[in-house]
Backbone as a chain_set.jsonl record, in Angstrom:
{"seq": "XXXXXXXXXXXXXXXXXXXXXXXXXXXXXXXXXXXXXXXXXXXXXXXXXXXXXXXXXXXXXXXXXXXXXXXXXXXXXXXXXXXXXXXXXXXXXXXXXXXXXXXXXXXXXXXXXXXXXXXXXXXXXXXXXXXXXXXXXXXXXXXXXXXXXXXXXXXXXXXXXXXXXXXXXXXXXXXXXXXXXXXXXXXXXXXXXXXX", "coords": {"N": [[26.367, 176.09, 306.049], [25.321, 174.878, 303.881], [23.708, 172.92, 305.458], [22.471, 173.815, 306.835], [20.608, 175.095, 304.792], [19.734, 172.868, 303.141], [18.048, 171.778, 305.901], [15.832, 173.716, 306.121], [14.315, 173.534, 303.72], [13.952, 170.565, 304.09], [11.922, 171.393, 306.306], [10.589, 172.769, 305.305], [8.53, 171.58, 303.651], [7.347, 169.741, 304.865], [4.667, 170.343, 305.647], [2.038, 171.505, 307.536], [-0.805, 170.677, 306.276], [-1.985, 167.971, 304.6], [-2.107, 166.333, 301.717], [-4.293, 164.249, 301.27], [-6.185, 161.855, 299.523], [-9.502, 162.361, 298.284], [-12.919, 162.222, 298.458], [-16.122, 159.587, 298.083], [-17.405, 156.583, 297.611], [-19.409, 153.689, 296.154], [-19.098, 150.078, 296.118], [-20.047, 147.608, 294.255], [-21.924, 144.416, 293.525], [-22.809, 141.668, 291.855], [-24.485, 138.993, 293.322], [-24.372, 135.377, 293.13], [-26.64, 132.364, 293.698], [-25.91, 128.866, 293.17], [-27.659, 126.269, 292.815], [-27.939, 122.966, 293.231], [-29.751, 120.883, 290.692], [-30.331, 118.308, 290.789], [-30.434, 115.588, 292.716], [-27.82, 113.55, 295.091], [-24.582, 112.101, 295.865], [-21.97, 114.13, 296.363], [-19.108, 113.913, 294.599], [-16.495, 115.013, 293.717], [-14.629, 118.221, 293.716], [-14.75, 121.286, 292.353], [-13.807, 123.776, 293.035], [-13.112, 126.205, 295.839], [-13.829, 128.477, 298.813], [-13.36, 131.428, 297.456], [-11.939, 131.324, 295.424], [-11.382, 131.84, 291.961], [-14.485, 131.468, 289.261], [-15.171, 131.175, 286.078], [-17.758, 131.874, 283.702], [-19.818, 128.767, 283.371], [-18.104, 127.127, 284.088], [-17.0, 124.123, 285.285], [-18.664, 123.132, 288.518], [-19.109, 121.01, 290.82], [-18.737, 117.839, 290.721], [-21.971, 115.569, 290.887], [-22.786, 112.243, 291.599], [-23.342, 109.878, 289.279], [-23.88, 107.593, 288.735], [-26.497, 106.304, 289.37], [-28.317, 106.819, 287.53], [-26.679, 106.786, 285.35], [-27.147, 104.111, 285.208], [-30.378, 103.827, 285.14], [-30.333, 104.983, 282.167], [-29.047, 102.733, 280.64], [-31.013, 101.203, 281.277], [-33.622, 102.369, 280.198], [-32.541, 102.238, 277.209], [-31.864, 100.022, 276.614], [-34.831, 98.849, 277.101], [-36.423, 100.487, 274.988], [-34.54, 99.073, 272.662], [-35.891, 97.09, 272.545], [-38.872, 97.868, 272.701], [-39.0, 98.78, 269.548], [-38.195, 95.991, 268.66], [-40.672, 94.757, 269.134], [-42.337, 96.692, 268.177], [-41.43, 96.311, 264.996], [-42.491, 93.923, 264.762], [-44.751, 94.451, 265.184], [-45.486, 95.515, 262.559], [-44.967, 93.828, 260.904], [-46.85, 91.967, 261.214], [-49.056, 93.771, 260.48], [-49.203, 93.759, 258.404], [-49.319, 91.606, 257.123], [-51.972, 90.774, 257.865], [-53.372, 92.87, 256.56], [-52.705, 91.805, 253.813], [-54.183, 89.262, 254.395], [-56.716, 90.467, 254.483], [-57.646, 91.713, 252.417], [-56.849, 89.305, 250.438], [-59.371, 87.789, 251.132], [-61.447, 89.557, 250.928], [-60.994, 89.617, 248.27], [-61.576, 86.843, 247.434], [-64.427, 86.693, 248.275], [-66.145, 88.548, 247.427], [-65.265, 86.684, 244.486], [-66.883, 84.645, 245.202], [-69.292, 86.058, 245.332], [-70.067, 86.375, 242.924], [-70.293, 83.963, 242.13], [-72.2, 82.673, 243.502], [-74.577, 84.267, 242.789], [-74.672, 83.476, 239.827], [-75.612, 81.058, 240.607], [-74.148, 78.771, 240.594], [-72.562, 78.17, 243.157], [-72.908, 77.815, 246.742], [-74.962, 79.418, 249.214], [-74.267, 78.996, 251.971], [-71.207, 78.65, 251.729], [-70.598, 80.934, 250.591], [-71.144, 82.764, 253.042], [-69.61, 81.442, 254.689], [-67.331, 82.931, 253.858], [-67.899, 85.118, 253.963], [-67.807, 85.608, 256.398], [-65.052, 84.811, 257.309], [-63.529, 87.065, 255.955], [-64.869, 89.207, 257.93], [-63.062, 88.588, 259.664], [-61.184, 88.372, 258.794], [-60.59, 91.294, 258.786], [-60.991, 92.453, 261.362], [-58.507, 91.119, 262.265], [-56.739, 92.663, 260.703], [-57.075, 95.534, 262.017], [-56.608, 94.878, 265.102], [-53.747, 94.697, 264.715], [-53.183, 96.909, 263.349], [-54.116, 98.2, 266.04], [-52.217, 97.427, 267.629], [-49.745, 98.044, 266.914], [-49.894, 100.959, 267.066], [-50.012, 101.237, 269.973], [-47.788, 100.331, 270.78], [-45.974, 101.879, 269.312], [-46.684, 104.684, 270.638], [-45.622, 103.701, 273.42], [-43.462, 103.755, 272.673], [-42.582, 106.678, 272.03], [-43.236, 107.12, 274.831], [-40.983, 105.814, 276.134], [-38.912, 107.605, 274.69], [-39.292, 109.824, 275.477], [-38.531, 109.371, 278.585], [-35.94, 108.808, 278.362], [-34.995, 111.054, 277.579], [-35.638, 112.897, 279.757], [-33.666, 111.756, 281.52], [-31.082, 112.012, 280.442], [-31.239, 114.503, 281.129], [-30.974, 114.639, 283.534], [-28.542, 113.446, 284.127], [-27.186, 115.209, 282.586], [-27.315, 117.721, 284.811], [-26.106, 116.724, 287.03], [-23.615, 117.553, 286.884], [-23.422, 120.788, 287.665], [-22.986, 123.909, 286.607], [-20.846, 127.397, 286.468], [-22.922, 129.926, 286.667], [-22.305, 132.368, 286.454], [-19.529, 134.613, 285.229], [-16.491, 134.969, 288.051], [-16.157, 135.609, 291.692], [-15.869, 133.23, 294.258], [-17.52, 133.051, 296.889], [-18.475, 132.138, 299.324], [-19.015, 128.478, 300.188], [-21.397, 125.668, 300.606], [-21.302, 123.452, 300.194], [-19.837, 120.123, 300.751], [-17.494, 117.832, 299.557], [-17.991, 114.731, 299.42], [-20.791, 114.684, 300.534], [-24.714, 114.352, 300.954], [-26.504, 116.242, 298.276], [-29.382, 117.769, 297.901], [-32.483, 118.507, 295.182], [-32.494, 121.839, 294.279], [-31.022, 122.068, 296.838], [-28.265, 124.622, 297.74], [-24.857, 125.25, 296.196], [-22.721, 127.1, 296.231]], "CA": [[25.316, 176.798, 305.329], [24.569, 174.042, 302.942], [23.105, 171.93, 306.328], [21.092, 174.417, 307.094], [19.684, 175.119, 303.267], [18.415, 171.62, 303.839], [16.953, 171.72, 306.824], [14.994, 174.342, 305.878], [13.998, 173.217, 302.855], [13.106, 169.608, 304.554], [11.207, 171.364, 307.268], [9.261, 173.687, 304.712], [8.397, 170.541, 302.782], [6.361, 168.805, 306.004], [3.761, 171.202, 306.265], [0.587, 170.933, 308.2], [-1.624, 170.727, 304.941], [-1.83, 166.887, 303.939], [-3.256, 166.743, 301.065], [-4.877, 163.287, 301.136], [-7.183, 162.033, 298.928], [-10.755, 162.742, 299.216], [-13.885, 161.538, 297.86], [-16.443, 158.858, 298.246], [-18.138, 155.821, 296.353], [-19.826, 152.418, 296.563], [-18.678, 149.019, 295.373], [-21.161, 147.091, 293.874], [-21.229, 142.894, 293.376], [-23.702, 140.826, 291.659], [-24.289, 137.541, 293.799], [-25.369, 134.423, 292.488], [-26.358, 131.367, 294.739], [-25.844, 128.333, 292.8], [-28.224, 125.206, 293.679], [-28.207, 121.442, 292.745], [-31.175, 120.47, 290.161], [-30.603, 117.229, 290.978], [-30.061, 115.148, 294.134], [-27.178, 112.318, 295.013], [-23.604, 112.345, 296.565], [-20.559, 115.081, 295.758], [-17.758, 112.676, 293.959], [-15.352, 116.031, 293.373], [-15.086, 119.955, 293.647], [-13.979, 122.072, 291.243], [-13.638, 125.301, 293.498], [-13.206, 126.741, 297.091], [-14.161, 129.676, 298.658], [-11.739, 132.517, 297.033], [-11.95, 130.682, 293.793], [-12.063, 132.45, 290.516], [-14.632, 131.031, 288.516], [-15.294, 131.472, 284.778], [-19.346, 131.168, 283.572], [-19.871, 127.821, 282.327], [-17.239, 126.465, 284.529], [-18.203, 123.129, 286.407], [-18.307, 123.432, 290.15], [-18.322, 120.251, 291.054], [-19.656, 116.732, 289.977], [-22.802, 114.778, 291.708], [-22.457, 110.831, 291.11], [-23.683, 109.971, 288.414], [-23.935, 105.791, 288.347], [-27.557, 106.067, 289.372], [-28.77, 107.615, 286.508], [-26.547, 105.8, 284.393], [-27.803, 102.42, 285.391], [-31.369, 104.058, 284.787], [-30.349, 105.238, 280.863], [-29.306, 101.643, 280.107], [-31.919, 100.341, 281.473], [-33.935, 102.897, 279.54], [-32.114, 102.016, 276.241], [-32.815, 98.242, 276.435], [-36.618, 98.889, 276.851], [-36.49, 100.756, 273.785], [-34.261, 98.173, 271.693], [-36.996, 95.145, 272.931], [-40.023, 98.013, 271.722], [-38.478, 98.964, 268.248], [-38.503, 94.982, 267.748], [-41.974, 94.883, 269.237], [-42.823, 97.592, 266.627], [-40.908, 95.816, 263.921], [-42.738, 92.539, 264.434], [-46.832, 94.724, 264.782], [-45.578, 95.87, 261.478], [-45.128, 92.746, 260.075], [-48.663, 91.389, 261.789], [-50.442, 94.268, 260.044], [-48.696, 93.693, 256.888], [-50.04, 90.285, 256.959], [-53.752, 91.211, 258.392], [-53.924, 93.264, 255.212], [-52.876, 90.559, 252.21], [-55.316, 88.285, 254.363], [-57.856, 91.438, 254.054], [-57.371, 91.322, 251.034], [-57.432, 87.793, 249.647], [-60.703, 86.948, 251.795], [-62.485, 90.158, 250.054], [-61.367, 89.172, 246.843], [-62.423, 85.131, 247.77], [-65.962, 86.424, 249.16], [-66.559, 89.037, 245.67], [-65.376, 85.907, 243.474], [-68.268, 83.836, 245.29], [-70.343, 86.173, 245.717], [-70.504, 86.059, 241.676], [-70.605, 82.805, 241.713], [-73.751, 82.543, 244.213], [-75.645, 84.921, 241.653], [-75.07, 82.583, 239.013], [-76.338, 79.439, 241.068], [-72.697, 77.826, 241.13], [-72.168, 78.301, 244.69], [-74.0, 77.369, 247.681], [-75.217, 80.462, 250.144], [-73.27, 78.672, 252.881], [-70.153, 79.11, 251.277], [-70.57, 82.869, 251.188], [-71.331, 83.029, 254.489], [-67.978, 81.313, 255.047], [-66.413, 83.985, 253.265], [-68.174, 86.652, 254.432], [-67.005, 85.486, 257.684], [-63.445, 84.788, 257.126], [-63.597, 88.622, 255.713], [-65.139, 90.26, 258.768], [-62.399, 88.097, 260.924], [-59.04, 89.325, 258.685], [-60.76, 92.733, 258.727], [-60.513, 92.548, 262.727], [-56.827, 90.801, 262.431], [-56.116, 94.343, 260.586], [-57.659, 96.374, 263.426], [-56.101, 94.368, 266.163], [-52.659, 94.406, 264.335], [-52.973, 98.634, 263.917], [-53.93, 98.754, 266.99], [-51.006, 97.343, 268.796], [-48.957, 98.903, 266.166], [-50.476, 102.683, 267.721], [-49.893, 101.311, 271.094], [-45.767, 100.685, 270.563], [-45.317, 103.643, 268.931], [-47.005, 105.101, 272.11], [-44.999, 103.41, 274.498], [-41.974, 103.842, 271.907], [-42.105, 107.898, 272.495], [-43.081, 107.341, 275.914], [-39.463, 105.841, 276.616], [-37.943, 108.56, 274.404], [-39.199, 111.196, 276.531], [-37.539, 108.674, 279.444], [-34.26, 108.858, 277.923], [-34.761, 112.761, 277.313], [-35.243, 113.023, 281.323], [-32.565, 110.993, 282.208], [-30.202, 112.383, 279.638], [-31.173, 116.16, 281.099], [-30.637, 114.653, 285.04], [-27.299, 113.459, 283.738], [-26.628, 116.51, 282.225], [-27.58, 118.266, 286.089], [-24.979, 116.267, 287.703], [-22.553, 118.456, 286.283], [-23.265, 122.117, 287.731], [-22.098, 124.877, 285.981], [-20.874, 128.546, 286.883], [-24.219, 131.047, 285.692], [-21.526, 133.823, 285.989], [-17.661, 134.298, 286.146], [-16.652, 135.714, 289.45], [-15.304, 135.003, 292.512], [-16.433, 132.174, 295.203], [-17.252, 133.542, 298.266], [-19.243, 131.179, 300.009], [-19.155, 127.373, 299.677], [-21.884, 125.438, 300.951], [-21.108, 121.782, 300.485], [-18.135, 119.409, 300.969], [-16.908, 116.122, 298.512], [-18.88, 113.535, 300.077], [-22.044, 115.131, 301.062], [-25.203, 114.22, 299.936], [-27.21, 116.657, 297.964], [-31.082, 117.069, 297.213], [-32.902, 119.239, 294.032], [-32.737, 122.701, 295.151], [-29.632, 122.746, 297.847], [-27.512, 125.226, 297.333], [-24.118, 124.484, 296.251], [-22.301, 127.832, 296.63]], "C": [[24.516, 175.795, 304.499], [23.607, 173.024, 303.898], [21.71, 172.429, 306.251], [20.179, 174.857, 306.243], [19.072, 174.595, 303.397], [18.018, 171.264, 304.497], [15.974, 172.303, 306.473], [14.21, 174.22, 304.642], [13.479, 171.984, 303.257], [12.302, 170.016, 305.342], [9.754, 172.14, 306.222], [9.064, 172.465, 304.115], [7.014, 169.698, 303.612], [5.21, 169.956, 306.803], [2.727, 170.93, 306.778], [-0.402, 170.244, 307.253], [-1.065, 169.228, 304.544], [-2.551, 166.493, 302.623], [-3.368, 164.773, 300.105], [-6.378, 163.297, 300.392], [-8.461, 162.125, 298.857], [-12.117, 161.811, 298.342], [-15.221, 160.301, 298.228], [-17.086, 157.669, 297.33], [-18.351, 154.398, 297.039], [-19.474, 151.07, 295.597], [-20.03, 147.905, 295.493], [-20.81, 145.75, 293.358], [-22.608, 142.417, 293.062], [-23.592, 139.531, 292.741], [-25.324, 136.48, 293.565], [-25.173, 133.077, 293.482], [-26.785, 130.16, 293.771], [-26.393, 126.773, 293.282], [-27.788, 123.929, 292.39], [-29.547, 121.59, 291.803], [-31.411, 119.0, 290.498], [-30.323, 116.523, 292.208], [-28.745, 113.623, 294.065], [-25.746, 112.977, 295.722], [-22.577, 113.228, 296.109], [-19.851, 114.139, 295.022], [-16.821, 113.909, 294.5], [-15.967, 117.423, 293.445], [-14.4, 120.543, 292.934], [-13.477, 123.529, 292.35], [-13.584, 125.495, 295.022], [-13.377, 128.092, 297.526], [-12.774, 130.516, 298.553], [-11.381, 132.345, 295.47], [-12.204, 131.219, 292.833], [-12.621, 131.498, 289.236], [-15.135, 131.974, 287.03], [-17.126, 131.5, 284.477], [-19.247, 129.886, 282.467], [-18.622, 127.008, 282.988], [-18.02, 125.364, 285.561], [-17.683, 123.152, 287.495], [-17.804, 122.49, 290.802], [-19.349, 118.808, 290.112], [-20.125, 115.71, 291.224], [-22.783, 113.342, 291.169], [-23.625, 110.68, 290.561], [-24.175, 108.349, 287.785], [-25.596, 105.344, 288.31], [-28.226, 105.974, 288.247], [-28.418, 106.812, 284.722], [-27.084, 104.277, 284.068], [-29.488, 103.012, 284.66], [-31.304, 104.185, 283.207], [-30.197, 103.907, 280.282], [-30.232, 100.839, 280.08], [-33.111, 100.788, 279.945], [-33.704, 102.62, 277.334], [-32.754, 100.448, 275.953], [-34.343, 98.331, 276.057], [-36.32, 99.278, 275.356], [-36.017, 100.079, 272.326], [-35.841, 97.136, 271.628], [-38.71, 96.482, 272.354], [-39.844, 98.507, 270.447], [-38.7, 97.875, 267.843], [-39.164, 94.372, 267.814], [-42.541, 95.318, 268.144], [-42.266, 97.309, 264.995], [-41.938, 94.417, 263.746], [-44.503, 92.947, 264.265], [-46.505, 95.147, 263.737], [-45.951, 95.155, 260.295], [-46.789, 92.086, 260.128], [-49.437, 92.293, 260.767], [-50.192, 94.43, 258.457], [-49.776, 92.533, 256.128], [-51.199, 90.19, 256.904], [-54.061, 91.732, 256.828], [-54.048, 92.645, 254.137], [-54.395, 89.787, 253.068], [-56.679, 89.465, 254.291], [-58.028, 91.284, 252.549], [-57.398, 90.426, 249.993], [-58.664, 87.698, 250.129], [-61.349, 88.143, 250.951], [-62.432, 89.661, 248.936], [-61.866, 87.744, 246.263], [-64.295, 85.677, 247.63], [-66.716, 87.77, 247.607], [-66.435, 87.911, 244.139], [-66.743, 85.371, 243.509], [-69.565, 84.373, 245.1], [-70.989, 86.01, 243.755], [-71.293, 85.12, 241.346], [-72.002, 82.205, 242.097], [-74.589, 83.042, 243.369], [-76.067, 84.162, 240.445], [-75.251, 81.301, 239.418], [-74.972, 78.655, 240.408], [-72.19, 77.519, 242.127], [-73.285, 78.014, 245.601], [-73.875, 78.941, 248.878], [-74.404, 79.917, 251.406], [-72.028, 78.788, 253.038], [-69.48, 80.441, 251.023], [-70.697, 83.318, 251.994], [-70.051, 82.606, 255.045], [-67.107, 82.248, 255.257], [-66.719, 85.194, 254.081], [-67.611, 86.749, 256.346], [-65.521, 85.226, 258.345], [-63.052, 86.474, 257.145], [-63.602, 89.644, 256.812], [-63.948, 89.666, 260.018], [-61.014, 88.589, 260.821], [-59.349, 90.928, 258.626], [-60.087, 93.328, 260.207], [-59.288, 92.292, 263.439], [-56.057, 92.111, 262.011], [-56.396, 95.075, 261.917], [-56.756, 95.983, 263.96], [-54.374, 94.876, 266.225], [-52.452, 96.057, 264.376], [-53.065, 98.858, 265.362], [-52.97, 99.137, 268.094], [-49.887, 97.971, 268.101], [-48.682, 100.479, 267.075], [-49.797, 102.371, 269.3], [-48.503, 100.97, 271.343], [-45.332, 101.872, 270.242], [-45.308, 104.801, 270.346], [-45.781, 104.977, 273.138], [-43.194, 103.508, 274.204], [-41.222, 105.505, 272.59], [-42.526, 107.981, 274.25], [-41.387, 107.095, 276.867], [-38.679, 106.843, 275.732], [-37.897, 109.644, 275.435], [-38.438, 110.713, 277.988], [-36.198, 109.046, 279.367], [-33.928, 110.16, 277.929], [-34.684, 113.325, 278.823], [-34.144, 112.578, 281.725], [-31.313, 111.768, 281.595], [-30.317, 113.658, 280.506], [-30.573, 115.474, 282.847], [-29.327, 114.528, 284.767], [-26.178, 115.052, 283.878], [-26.298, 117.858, 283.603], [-26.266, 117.708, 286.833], [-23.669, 117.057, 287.641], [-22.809, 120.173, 286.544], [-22.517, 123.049, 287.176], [-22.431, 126.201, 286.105], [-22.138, 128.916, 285.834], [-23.037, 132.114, 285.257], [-19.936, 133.58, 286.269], [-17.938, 135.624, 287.131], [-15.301, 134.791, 290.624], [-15.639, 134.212, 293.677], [-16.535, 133.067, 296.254], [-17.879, 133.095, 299.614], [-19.547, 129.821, 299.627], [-19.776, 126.344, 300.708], [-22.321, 123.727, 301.329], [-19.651, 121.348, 300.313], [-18.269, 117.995, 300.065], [-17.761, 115.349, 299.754], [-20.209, 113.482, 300.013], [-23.568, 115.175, 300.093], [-26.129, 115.622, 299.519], [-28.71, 116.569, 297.688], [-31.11, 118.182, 296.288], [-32.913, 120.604, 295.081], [-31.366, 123.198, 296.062], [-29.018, 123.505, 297.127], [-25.646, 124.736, 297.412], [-22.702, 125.983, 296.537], [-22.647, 129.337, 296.134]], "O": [[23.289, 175.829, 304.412], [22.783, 172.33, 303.302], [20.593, 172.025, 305.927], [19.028, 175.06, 306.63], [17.923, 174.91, 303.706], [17.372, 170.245, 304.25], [14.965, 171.601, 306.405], [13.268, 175.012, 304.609], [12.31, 171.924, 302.877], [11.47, 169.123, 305.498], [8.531, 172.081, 306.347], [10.255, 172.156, 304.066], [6.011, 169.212, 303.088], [5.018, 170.256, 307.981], [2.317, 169.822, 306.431], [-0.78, 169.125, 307.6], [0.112, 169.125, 304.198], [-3.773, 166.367, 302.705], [-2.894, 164.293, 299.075], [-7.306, 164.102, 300.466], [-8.766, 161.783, 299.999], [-11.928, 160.778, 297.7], [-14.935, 160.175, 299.419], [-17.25, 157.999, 296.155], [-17.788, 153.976, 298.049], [-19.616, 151.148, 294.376], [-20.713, 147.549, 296.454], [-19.718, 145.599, 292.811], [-23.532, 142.673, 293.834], [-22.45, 139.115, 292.935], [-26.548, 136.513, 293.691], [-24.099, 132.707, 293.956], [-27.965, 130.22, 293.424], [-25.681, 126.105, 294.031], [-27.479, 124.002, 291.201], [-30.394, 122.406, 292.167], [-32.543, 118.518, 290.49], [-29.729, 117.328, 292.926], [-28.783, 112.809, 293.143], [-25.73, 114.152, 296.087], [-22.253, 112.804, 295.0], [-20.645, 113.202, 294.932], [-16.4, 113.831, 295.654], [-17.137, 117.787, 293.327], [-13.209, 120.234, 292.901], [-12.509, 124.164, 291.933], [-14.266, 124.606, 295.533], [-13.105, 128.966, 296.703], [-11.691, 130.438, 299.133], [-10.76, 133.035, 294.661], [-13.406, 131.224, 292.568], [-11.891, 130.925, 288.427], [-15.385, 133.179, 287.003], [-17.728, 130.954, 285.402], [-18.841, 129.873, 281.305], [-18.148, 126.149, 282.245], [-19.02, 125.484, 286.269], [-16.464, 123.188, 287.668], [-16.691, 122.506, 291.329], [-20.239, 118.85, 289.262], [-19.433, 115.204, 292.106], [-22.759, 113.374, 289.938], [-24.702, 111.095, 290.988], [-24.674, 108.082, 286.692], [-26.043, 104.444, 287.6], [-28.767, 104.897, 287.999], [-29.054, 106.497, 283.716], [-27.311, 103.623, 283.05], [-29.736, 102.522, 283.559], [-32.195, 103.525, 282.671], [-31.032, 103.634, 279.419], [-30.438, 99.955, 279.248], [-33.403, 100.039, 279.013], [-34.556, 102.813, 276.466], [-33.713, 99.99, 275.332], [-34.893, 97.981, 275.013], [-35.989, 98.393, 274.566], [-36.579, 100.246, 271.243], [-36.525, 96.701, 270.701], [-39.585, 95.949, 271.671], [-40.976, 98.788, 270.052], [-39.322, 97.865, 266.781], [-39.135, 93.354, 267.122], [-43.121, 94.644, 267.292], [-42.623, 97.963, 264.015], [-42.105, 93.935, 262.625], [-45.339, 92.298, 263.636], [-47.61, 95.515, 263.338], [-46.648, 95.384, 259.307], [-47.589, 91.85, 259.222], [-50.39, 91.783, 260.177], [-50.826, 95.046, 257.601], [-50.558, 92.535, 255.178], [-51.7, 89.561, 255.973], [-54.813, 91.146, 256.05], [-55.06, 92.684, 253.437], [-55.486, 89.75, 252.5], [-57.74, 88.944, 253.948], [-58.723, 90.526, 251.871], [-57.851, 90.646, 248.869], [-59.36, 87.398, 249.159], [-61.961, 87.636, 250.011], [-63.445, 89.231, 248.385], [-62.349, 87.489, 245.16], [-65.164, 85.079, 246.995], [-67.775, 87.547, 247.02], [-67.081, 88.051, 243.101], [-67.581, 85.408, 242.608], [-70.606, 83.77, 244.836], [-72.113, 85.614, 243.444], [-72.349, 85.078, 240.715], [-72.74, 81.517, 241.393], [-75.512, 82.285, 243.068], [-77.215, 84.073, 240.009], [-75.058, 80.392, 238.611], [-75.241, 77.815, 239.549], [-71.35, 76.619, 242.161], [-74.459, 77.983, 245.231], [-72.788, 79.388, 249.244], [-73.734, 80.844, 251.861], [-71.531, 78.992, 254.145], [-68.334, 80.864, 251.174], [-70.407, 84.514, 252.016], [-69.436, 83.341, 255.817], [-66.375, 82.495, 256.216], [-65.983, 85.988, 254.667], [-67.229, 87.636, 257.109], [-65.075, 85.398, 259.48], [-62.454, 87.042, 258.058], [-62.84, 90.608, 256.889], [-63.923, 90.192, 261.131], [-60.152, 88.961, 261.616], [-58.436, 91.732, 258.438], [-59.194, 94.161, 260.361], [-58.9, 92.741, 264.518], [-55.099, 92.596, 262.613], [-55.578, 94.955, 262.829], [-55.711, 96.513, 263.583], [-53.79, 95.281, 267.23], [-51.717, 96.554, 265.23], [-52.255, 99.588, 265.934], [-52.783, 100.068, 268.877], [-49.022, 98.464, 268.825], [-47.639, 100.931, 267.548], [-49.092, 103.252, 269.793], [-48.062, 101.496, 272.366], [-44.537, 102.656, 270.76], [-44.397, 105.453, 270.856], [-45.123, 105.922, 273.573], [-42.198, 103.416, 274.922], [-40.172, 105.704, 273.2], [-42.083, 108.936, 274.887], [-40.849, 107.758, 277.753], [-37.522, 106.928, 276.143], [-36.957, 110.175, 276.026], [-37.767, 111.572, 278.56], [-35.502, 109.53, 280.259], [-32.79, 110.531, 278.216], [-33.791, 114.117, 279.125], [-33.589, 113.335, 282.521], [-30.496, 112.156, 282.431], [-29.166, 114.048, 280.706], [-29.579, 116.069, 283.262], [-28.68, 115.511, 285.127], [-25.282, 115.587, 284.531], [-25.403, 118.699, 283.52], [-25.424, 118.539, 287.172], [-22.811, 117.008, 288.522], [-22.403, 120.902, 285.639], [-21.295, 122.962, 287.293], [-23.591, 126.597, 286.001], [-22.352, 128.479, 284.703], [-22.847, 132.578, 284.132], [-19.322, 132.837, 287.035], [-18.73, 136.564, 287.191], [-14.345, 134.019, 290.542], [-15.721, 135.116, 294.508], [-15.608, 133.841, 296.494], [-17.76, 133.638, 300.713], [-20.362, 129.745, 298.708], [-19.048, 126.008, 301.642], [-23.057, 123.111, 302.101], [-18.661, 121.954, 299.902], [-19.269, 117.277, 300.084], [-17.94, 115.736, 300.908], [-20.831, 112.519, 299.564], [-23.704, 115.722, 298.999], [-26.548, 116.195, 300.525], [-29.25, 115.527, 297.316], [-30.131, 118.927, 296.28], [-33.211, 120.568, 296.275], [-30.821, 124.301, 296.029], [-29.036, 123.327, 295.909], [-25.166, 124.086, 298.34], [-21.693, 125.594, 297.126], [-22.093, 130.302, 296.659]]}, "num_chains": 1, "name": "protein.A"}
């Protein structure tokens, strides 16, 4: 009796009626395709496809020696025009005392010419010494203006180079999960390729 309790009790149990679950819905995925900004060879990879990355995680790293050779180079220039621009400083330092003494030479004489002590030739000296350290000022600003120039022209150098640097180094936009990887360690890159 007790067999047959539980048969009947396992058979009522397996009824036609499954009652599976029902419903529908869509799975939804941001995807982000991650390019090079800069161009040059893989060194290393941080990730493969399947890979959980983080945002702000680096993918992989593009060699980087080029670039470096370019920043030193970059740096040097800029020591050698700093002591360019140290030495037109001094020049227009100088331009000015001699501005300066020759006016106050060519106003002594010119006194002196008024009171018939001096000879008109002698003021003409002056007055020509005067208009020559006036033009040693000039000359001396000028090249002054034109270091400074060429001073922030290699900063903004260094500010490129520093940001390509900085490119070499890709980094996740989003965390996530790899699902396509588009270059291999070795391989060279250009601006633009995509990297996965």
């Amino acid at each position: 009796v007790f067999l047959v309790t539980l048969l009947a009790i396992s058979i009522g149990g397996c009824s036609s009626e499954t009652g599976a679950p029902g419903g529908s819905g869509l799975l939804e995925a941001d995807e982000t395709i991650v390019s090079a900004e800069t161009s040059g060879r893989v060194l290393s990879m941080a990730f493969d496809e399947g890979t959980t990355v983080n945002a702000g995680d680096t993918l992989l790293v593009i060699d980087p020696s080029r670039l470096e050779l370019q920043l030193q180079s970059a740096e040097a220039g800029r020591k050698v025009a700093l002591a360019q621009l140290e030495s037109a400083r001094l020049q227009l330092a100088k331009a000015k005392e001699a501005e300066a003494f020759a006016s106050s030479e060519r106003d002594r004489f010119a006194k002196l010419y008024q009171s018939g002590t001096t000879t008109r030739k002698q003021l003409d000296q002056l007055e020509f010494e005067l208009s020559q350290a006036i033009l040693s000022r000039k000359t001396a600003a000028a090249a002054m203006a034109t270091l400074e120039a060429q001073l922030s022209q290699i900063d903004a150098n260094i500010a490129s180079i520093n940001r390509e640097l900085h490119d070499c180094y890709p980094l996740s936009p989003i965390g996530g999960v790899v699902t396509e990887k588009y270059v291999d360690q070795g391989e060279l890159l250009k601006p633009g390729g995509a990297i996965a």
